[in-house]
Structures are given as structure tokens and as C-alpha cells.
Short mmCIF file of C-alpha atoms and ligand atoms in Angstrom, two decimals:
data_model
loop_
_atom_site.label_atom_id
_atom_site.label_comp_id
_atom_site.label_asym_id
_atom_site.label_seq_id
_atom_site.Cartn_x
_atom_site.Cartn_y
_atom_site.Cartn_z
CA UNK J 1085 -61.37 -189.17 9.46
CA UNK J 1086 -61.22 -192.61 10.39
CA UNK J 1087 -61.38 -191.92 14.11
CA UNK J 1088 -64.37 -190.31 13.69
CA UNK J 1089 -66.36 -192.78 11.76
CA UNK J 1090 -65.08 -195.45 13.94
CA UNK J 1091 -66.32 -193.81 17.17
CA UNK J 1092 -69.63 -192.51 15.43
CA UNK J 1093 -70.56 -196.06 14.15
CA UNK J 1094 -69.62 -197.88 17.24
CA UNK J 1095 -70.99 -195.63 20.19
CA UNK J 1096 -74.82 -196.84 19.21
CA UNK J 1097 -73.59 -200.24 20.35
CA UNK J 1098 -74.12 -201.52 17.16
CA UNK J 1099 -74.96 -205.40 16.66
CA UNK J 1100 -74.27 -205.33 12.99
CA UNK J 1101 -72.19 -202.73 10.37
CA UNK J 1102 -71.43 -202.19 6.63
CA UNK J 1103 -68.80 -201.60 4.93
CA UNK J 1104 -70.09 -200.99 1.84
CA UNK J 1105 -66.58 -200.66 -0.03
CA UNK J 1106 -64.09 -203.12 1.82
CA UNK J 1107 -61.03 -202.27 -0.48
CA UNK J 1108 -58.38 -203.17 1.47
CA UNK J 1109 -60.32 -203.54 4.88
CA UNK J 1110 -58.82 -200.45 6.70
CA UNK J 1111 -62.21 -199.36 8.13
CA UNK J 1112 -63.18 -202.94 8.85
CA UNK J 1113 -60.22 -203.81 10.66
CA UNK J 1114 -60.34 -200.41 12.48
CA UNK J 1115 -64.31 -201.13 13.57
CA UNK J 1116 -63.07 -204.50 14.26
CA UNK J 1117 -60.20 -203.59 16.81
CA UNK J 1118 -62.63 -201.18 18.44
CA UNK J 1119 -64.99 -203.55 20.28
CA UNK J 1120 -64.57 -206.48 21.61
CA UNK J 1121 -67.70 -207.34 21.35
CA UNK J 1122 -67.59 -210.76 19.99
CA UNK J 1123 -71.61 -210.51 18.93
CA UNK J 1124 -70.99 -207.82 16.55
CA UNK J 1125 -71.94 -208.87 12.82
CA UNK J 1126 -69.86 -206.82 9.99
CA UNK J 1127 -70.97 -207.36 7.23
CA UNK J 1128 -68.11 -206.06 3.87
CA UNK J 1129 -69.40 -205.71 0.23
CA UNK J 1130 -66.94 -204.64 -2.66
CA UNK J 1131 -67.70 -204.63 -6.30
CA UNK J 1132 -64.72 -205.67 -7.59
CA UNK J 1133 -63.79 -209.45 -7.44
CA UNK J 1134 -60.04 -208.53 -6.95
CA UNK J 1135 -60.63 -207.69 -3.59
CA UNK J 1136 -62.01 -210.87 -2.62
CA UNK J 1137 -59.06 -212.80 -3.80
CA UNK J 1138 -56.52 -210.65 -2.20
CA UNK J 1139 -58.62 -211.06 1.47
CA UNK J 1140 -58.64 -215.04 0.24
CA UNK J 1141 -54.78 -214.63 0.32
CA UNK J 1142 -54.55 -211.76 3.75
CA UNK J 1143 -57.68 -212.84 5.54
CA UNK J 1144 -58.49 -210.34 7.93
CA UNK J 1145 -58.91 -213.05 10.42
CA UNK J 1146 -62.04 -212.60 12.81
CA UNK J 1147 -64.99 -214.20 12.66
CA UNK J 1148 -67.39 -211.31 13.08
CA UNK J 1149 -66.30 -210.35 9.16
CA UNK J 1150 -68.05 -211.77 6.44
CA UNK J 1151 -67.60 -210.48 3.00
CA UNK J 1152 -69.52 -210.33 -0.03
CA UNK J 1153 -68.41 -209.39 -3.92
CA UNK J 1154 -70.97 -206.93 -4.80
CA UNK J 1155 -72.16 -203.22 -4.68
CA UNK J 1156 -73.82 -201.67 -1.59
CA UNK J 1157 -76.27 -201.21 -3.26
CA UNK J 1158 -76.71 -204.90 -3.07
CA UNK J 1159 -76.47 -204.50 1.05
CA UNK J 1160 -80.66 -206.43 1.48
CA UNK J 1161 -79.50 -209.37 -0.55
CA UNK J 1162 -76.47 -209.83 2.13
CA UNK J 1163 -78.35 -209.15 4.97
CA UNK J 1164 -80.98 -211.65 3.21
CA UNK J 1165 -78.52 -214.21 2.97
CA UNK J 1166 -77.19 -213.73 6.58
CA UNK J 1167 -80.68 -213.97 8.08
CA UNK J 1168 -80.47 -210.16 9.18
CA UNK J 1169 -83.13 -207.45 9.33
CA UNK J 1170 -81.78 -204.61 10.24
CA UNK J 1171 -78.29 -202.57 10.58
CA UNK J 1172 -77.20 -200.09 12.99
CA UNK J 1173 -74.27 -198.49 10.72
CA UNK J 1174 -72.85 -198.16 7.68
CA UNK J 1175 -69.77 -197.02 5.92
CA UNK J 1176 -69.09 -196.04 2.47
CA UNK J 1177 -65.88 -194.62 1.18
CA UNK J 1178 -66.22 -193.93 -2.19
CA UNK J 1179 -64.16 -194.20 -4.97
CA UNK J 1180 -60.94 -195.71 -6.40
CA UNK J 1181 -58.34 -197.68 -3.90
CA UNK J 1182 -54.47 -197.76 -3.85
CA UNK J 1183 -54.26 -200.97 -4.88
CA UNK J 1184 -56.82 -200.35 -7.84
CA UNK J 1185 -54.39 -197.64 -8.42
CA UNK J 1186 -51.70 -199.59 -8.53
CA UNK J 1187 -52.85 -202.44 -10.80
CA UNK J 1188 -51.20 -202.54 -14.05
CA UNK J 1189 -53.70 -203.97 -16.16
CA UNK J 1190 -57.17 -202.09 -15.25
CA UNK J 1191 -56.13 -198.78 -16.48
CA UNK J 1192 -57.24 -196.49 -13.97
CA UNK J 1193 -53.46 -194.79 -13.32
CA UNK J 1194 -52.70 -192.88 -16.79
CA UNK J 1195 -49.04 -193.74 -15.78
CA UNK J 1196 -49.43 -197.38 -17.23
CA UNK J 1197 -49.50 -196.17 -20.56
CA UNK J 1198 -49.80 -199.93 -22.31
CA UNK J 1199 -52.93 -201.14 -20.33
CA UNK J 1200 -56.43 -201.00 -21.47
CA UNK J 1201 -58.66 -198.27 -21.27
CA UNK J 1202 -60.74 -200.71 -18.91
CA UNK J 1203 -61.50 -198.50 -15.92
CA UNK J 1204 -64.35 -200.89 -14.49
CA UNK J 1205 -64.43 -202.06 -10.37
CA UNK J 1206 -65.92 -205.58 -11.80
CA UNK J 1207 -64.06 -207.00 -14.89
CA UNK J 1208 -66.81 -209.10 -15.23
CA UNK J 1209 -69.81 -206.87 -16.43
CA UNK J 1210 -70.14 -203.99 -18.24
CA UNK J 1211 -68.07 -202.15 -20.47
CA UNK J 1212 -65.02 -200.48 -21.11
CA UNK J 1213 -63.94 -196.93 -21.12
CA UNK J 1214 -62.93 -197.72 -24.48
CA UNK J 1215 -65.54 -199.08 -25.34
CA UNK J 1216 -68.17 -196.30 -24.22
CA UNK J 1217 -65.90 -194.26 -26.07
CA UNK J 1218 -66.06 -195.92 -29.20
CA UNK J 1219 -69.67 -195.99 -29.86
CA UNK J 1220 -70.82 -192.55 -27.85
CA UNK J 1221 -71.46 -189.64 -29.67
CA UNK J 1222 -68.85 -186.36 -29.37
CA UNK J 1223 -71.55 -184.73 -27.42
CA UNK J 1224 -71.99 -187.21 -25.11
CA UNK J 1225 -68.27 -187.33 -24.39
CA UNK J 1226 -67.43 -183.94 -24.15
CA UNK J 1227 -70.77 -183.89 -21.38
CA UNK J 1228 -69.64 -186.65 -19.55
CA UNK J 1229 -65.93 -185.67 -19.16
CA UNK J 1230 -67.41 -181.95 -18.26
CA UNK J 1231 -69.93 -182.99 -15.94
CA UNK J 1232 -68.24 -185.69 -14.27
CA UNK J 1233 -64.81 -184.82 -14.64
CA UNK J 1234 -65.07 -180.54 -14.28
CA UNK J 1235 -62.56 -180.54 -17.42
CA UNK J 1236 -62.93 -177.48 -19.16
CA UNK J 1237 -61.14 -178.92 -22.31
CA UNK J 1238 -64.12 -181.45 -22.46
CA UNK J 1239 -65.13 -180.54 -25.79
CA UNK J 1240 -61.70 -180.36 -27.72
CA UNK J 1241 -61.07 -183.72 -25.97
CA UNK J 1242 -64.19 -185.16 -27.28
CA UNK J 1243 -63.64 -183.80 -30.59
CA UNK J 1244 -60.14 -185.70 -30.46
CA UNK J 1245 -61.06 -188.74 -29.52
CA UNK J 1246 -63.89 -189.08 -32.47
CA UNK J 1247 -61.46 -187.32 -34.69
CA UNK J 1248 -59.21 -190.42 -34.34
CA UNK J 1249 -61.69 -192.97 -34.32
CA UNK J 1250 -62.31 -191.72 -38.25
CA UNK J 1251 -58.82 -191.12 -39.29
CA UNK J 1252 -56.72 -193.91 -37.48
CA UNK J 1253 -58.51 -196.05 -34.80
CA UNK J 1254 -60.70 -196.02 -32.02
CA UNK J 1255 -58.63 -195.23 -28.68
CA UNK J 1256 -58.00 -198.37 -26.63
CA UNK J 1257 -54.85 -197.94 -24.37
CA UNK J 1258 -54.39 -195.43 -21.31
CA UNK J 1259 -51.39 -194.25 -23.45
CA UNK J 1260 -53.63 -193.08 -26.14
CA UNK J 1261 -56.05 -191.32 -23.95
CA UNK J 1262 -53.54 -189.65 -22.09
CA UNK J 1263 -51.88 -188.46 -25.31
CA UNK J 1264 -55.58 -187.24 -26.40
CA UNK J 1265 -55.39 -185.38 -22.82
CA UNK J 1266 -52.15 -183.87 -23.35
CA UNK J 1267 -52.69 -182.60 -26.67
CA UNK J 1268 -55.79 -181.16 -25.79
CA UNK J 1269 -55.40 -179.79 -21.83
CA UNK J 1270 -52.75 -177.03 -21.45
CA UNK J 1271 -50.56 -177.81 -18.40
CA UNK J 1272 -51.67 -176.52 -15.09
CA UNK J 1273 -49.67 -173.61 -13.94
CA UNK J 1274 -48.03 -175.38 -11.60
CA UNK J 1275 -48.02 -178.98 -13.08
CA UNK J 1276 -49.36 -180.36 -9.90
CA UNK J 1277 -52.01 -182.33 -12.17
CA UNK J 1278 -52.05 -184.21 -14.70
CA UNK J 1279 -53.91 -183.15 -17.77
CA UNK J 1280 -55.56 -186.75 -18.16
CA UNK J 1281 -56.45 -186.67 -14.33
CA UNK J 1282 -59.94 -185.51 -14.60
CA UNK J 1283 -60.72 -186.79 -17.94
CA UNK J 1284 -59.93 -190.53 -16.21
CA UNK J 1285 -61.94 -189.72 -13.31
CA UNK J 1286 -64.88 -188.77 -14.88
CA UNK J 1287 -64.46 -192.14 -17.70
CA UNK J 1288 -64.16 -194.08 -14.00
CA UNK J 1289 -67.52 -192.57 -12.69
CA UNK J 1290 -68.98 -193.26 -16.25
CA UNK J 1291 -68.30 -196.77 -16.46
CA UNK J 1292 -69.35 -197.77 -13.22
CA UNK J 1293 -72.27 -195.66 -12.76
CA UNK J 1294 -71.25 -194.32 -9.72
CA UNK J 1295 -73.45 -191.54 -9.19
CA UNK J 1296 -76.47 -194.02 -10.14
CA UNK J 1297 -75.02 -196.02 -7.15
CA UNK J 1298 -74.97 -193.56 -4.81
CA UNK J 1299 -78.26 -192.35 -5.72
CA UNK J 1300 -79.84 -195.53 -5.14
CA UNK J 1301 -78.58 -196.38 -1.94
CA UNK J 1302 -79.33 -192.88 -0.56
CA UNK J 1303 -83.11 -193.03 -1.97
CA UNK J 1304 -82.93 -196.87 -0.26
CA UNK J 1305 -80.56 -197.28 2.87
CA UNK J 1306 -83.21 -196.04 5.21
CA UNK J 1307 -85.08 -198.83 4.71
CA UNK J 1308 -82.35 -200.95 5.87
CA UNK J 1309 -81.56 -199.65 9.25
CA UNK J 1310 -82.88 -199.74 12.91
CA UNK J 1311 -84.19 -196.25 14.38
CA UNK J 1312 -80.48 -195.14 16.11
CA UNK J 1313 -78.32 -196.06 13.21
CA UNK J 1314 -75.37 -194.42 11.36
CA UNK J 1315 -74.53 -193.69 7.83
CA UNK J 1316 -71.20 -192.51 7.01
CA UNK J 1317 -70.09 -191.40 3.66
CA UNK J 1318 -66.90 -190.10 2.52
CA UNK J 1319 -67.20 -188.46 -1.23
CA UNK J 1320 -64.54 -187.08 -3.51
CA UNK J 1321 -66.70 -185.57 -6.09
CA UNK J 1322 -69.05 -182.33 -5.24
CA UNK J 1323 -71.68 -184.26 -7.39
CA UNK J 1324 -71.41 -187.02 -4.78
CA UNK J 1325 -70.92 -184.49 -1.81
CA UNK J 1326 -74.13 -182.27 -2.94
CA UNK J 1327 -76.25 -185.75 -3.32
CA UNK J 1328 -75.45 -186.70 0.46
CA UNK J 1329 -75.60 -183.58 2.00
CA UNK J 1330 -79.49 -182.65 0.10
CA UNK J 1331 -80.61 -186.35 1.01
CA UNK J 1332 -79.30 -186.32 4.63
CA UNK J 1333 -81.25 -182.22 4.86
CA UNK J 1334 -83.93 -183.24 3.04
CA UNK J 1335 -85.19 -186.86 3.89
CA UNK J 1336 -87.24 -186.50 7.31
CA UNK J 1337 -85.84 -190.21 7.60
CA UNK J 1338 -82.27 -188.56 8.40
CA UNK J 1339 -80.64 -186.55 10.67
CA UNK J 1340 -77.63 -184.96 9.74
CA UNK J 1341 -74.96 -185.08 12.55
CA UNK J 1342 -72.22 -183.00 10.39
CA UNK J 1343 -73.55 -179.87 9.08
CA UNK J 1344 -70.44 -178.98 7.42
CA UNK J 1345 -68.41 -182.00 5.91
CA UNK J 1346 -65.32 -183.13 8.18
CA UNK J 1347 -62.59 -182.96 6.17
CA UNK J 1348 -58.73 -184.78 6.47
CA UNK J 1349 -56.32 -183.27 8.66
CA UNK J 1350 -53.41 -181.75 7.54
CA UNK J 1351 -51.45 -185.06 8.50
CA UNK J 1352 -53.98 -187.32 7.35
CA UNK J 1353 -53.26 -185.02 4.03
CA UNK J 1354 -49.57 -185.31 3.95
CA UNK J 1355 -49.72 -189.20 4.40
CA UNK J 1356 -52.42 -190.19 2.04
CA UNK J 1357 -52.25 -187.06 -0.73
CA UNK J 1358 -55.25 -188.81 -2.39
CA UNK J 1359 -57.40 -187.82 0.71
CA UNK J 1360 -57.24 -184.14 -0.63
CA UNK J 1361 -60.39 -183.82 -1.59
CA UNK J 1362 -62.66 -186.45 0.77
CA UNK J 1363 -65.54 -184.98 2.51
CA UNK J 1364 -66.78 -186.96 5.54
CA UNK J 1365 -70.82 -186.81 6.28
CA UNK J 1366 -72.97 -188.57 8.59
CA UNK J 1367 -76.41 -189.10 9.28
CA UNK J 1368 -78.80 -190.92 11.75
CA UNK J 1369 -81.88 -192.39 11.02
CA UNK J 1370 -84.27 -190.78 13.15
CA UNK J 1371 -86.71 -193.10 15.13
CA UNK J 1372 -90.29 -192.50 12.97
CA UNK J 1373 -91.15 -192.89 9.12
C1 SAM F 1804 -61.50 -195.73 -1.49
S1 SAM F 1804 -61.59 -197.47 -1.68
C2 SAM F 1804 -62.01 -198.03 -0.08
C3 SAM F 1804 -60.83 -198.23 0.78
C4 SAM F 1804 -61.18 -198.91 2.09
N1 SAM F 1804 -62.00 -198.05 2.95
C5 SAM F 1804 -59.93 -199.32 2.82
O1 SAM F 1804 -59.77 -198.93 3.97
O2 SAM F 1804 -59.12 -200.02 2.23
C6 SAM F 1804 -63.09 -197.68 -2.53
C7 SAM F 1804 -63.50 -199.12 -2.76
O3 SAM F 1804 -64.88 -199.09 -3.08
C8 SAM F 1804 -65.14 -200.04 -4.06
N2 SAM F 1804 -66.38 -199.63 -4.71
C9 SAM F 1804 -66.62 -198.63 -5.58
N3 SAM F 1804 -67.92 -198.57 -5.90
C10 SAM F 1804 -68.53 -199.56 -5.20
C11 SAM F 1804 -69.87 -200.01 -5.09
N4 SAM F 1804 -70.88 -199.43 -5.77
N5 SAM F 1804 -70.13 -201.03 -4.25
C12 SAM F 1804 -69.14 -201.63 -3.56
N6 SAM F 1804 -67.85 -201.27 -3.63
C13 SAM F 1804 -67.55 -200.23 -4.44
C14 SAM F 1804 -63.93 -200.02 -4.95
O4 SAM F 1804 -63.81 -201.26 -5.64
C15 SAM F 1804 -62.81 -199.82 -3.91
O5 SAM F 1804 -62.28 -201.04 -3.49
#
């Protein structure tokens, strides 16, 4: 999928790009390495601060990059600051990254059973999973984790968690929540996931609001571009899929260029198994409205 958003986003002869979630830079340096166009702007936003500091230390090194710590939603206050008007494409590939993966201390792999039950992009605002989880109600657990997560457990989960916050204590470690998981989800038949997997996803989407992201920037990123331009989104979640394919249909500011999402190759699949579930959309924005 790559390839395609690469050649999508640069055939308009773009003079400046997004990429709304930088992570480790792949589709920058990808855009990057296809033009030499030295004129080209690229503008890369990520919300979490970690990112910054790692492309501090591994600078992608060209000039036409500048990068911001912040969500796309935030893409007007960095074209504010960088005296631009306009853009001409923009990628967002939503989600969690390898490296976020990786990280030991931000809880988002279940697998790093002593770190906090943190699950936030940006350490630096909001709150915790465990946190959310100590002062929510069951209800609002069990419909979060069911909504957001598609786990049919939800409720027995729910009732677990505030079932321990009354007899012991409140759950604070990804140990603790995975234990809550395993107790509560019966293995899948062929243990090819793991019982906390969608419970964690769907504290992840909580935490960071990341449907209220996306929604935003769909209702807004219109606004932001020049007649011509490209959006390309890669989901992982149907809620996210269904909110990109109805506003790229519906908004007469849009014109869808997939009808069907693209989705990974079979290779792609096999080298990244993470990529599983990504749908690839894209949209132009038409030339009135
Ligand atoms: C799947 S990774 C992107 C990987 C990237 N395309 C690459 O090639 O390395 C998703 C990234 O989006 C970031 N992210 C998630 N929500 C965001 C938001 N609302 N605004 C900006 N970045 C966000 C995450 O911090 C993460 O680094």
C-alpha cells in the first residue's frame, strides 16, 4: 500500500504534503525519495513526543521535512506557523507503531506485564487507561471495550475489573489487565489472539480519542486543501473505515478515488503481520464548495 499512496499523492505535482502520523517516517522518506523536487514542502505531525526525540537522534536528513509534535488535527496551526495556505496531499496511517509497540514502559503490548496501564500517544496530557478505568462506571467499560474493541466478553470483563477495584485494588499494570482478560475471554480456537488483544485496543482508542480525531479532521481537512488534492487514509478499525468511506461518499467536497478499500498484499501481509487488517482509502477534493 505504500506504492500506491506514494504515486497517488505525488502525481498532482504537489508543492506541499502531510503526514499526519510520522511514526517512524516510512511514508515521509518514501514521498521524499520520490521527487526530486527540491520545492516540495512536507510537512510531519505526530502526537507523541517520543517520536520527535528519536528523529532528533535519526534525522531523516532533507530539508523539505519539517516536523511538528502534535495531532493532525492540529495540521492549520502548522501550516500557520510555516506561512502556508493550502496542501495538495495528505497522509494518515492510523494507529499504534512498532516502536510504540515495542516500548516497555507505555503499556500498549500486554506482553510487558510490569508496565503501566498508560496506553496514551502523548505522556504529557490526558489520562491513563488505568486511570479511566478506575473512576468509569461498569457500564461504561463493558461499552467501550464492546464498541471499540468488538470483545464479546466486554461485560464479564467490566464486571472484573470493578469487582477488583472493591475487593483488592484498582488495576494499574498491563499484567493485571491481561490477567482480567484471561480470566474472563475463553481462548480463541486457534490461539492466534490474544484474549487481552481487543480489550487493549479498544482502552488505546479510548484514551486517545481516536475516533474524535478522526472525526474532526474528516468534518475539517477540506478546508485545508487546494482543489486537486489527495487524502489518504489507512484505518484498522471498521469504526474508522465506515467514518472515511461515508465522509469521502457523502461530502460533495470529496471524491472518492477507491470505491472499495485497497487492502495489503499477501507479501506486504507476511512481512508486516500487523498490516492484517489496514484498509487504504483515498479521496480528492473536487474543485467547487
Ligand atoms: C501506524 S503508526 C505510523 C507509522 C508511519 N507511517 C511510519 O511509516 O513509520 C501511527 C502513528 O500515528 C501516531 N498518531 C496516532 N494518532 C495521532 C494523531 N491524532 N495525530 C498525530 N499522530 C497520531 C502514533 O503516535 C504513531 O506514531
Amino acid at each position: 500500500m505504500p506504492d500506491e499512496i506514494v504515486s497517488t499523492l505525488i502525481e498532482v505535482n504537489p508543492r506541499v504534503l502531510v503526514d499526519g502520523t510520522f511514526g517512524a517516517g516510512g511514508h515521509s522518506r518514501r514521498l521524499l525519495a520520490a521527487t526530486a523536487d527540491e520545492a516540495i514542502v512536507l510537512i510531519g505531525l505526530d502526537r507523541d513526543p517520543e517520536v520527535s526525540k528519536h528523529h532528533e537522534q535519526n534525522p531523516l536528513d532533507d530539508s523539505r521535512l519539517t516536523l511538528f509534535v502534535g495531532s493532525y488535527e492540529k495540521t492549520p496551526k502548522a501550516m500557520k506557523a510555516m506561512e502556508i495556505d493550502a496542501i495538495d496531499g495528505m497522509v494518515l496511517d492510523l494507529g499504534l507503531s512498532s516502536d510504540q509497540l515495542a516500548d516497555r514502559q507505555r503499556g500498549f503490548s500486554f506482553t510487558h506485564e510490569d508496565a503501566p496501564l498508560d496506553l496514551r500517544f502523548d505522556q504529557e496530557t490526558g489520562h491513563t487507561a488505568a486511570d479511566w478505568l478506575a473512576w468509569s462506571n461498569e457500564k461504561e467499560i463493558a461499552d467501550a471495550i464492546y464498541r471499540f474493541g468488538e470483545e464479546r466478553c466486554s461485560r464479564r470483563i467490566a464486571r472484573e475489573v470493578v469487582a477488583r477495584r472493591r475487593r483488592e485494588a484498582p488495576v494499574k499494570t498491563v499484567g493485571q489487565m491481561a490477567d482480567v482478560c484471561r480470566q474472563c475471554v475463553p481462548r480463541s480456537r486457534n490461539h492466534d489472539i490474544h484474549p487481552a488483544t481487543r480489550t487493549f485496543q479498544a482502552l488505546r482508542i479510548v484514551v486517545n480519542d481516536e475516533l474524535g480525531a478522526l472525526e474532526r479532521t474528516l468534518q475539517s481537512a477540506a478546508n485545508w486543501f487546494r482543489p486537486g488534492g489527495r487524502l489518504a487514509i489507512i484505518s484498522f478499525h471498521s469504526l474508522e473505515d465506515r467514518m472515511v468511506k461515508q465522509v469521502f461518499r457523502d461530502d460533495d467536497r470529496w471524491t472518492p478515488l477507491t470505491k472499495k478499500p485497497l487492502r495489503p498484499t499477501d507479501e506486504e501481509v507476511r512481512n508486516n503481520p500487523r498490516s492484517r487488517s489496514a484498509k487504504l482509502r483515498i479521496a480528492e477534493r473536487n474543485e467547487m464548495n
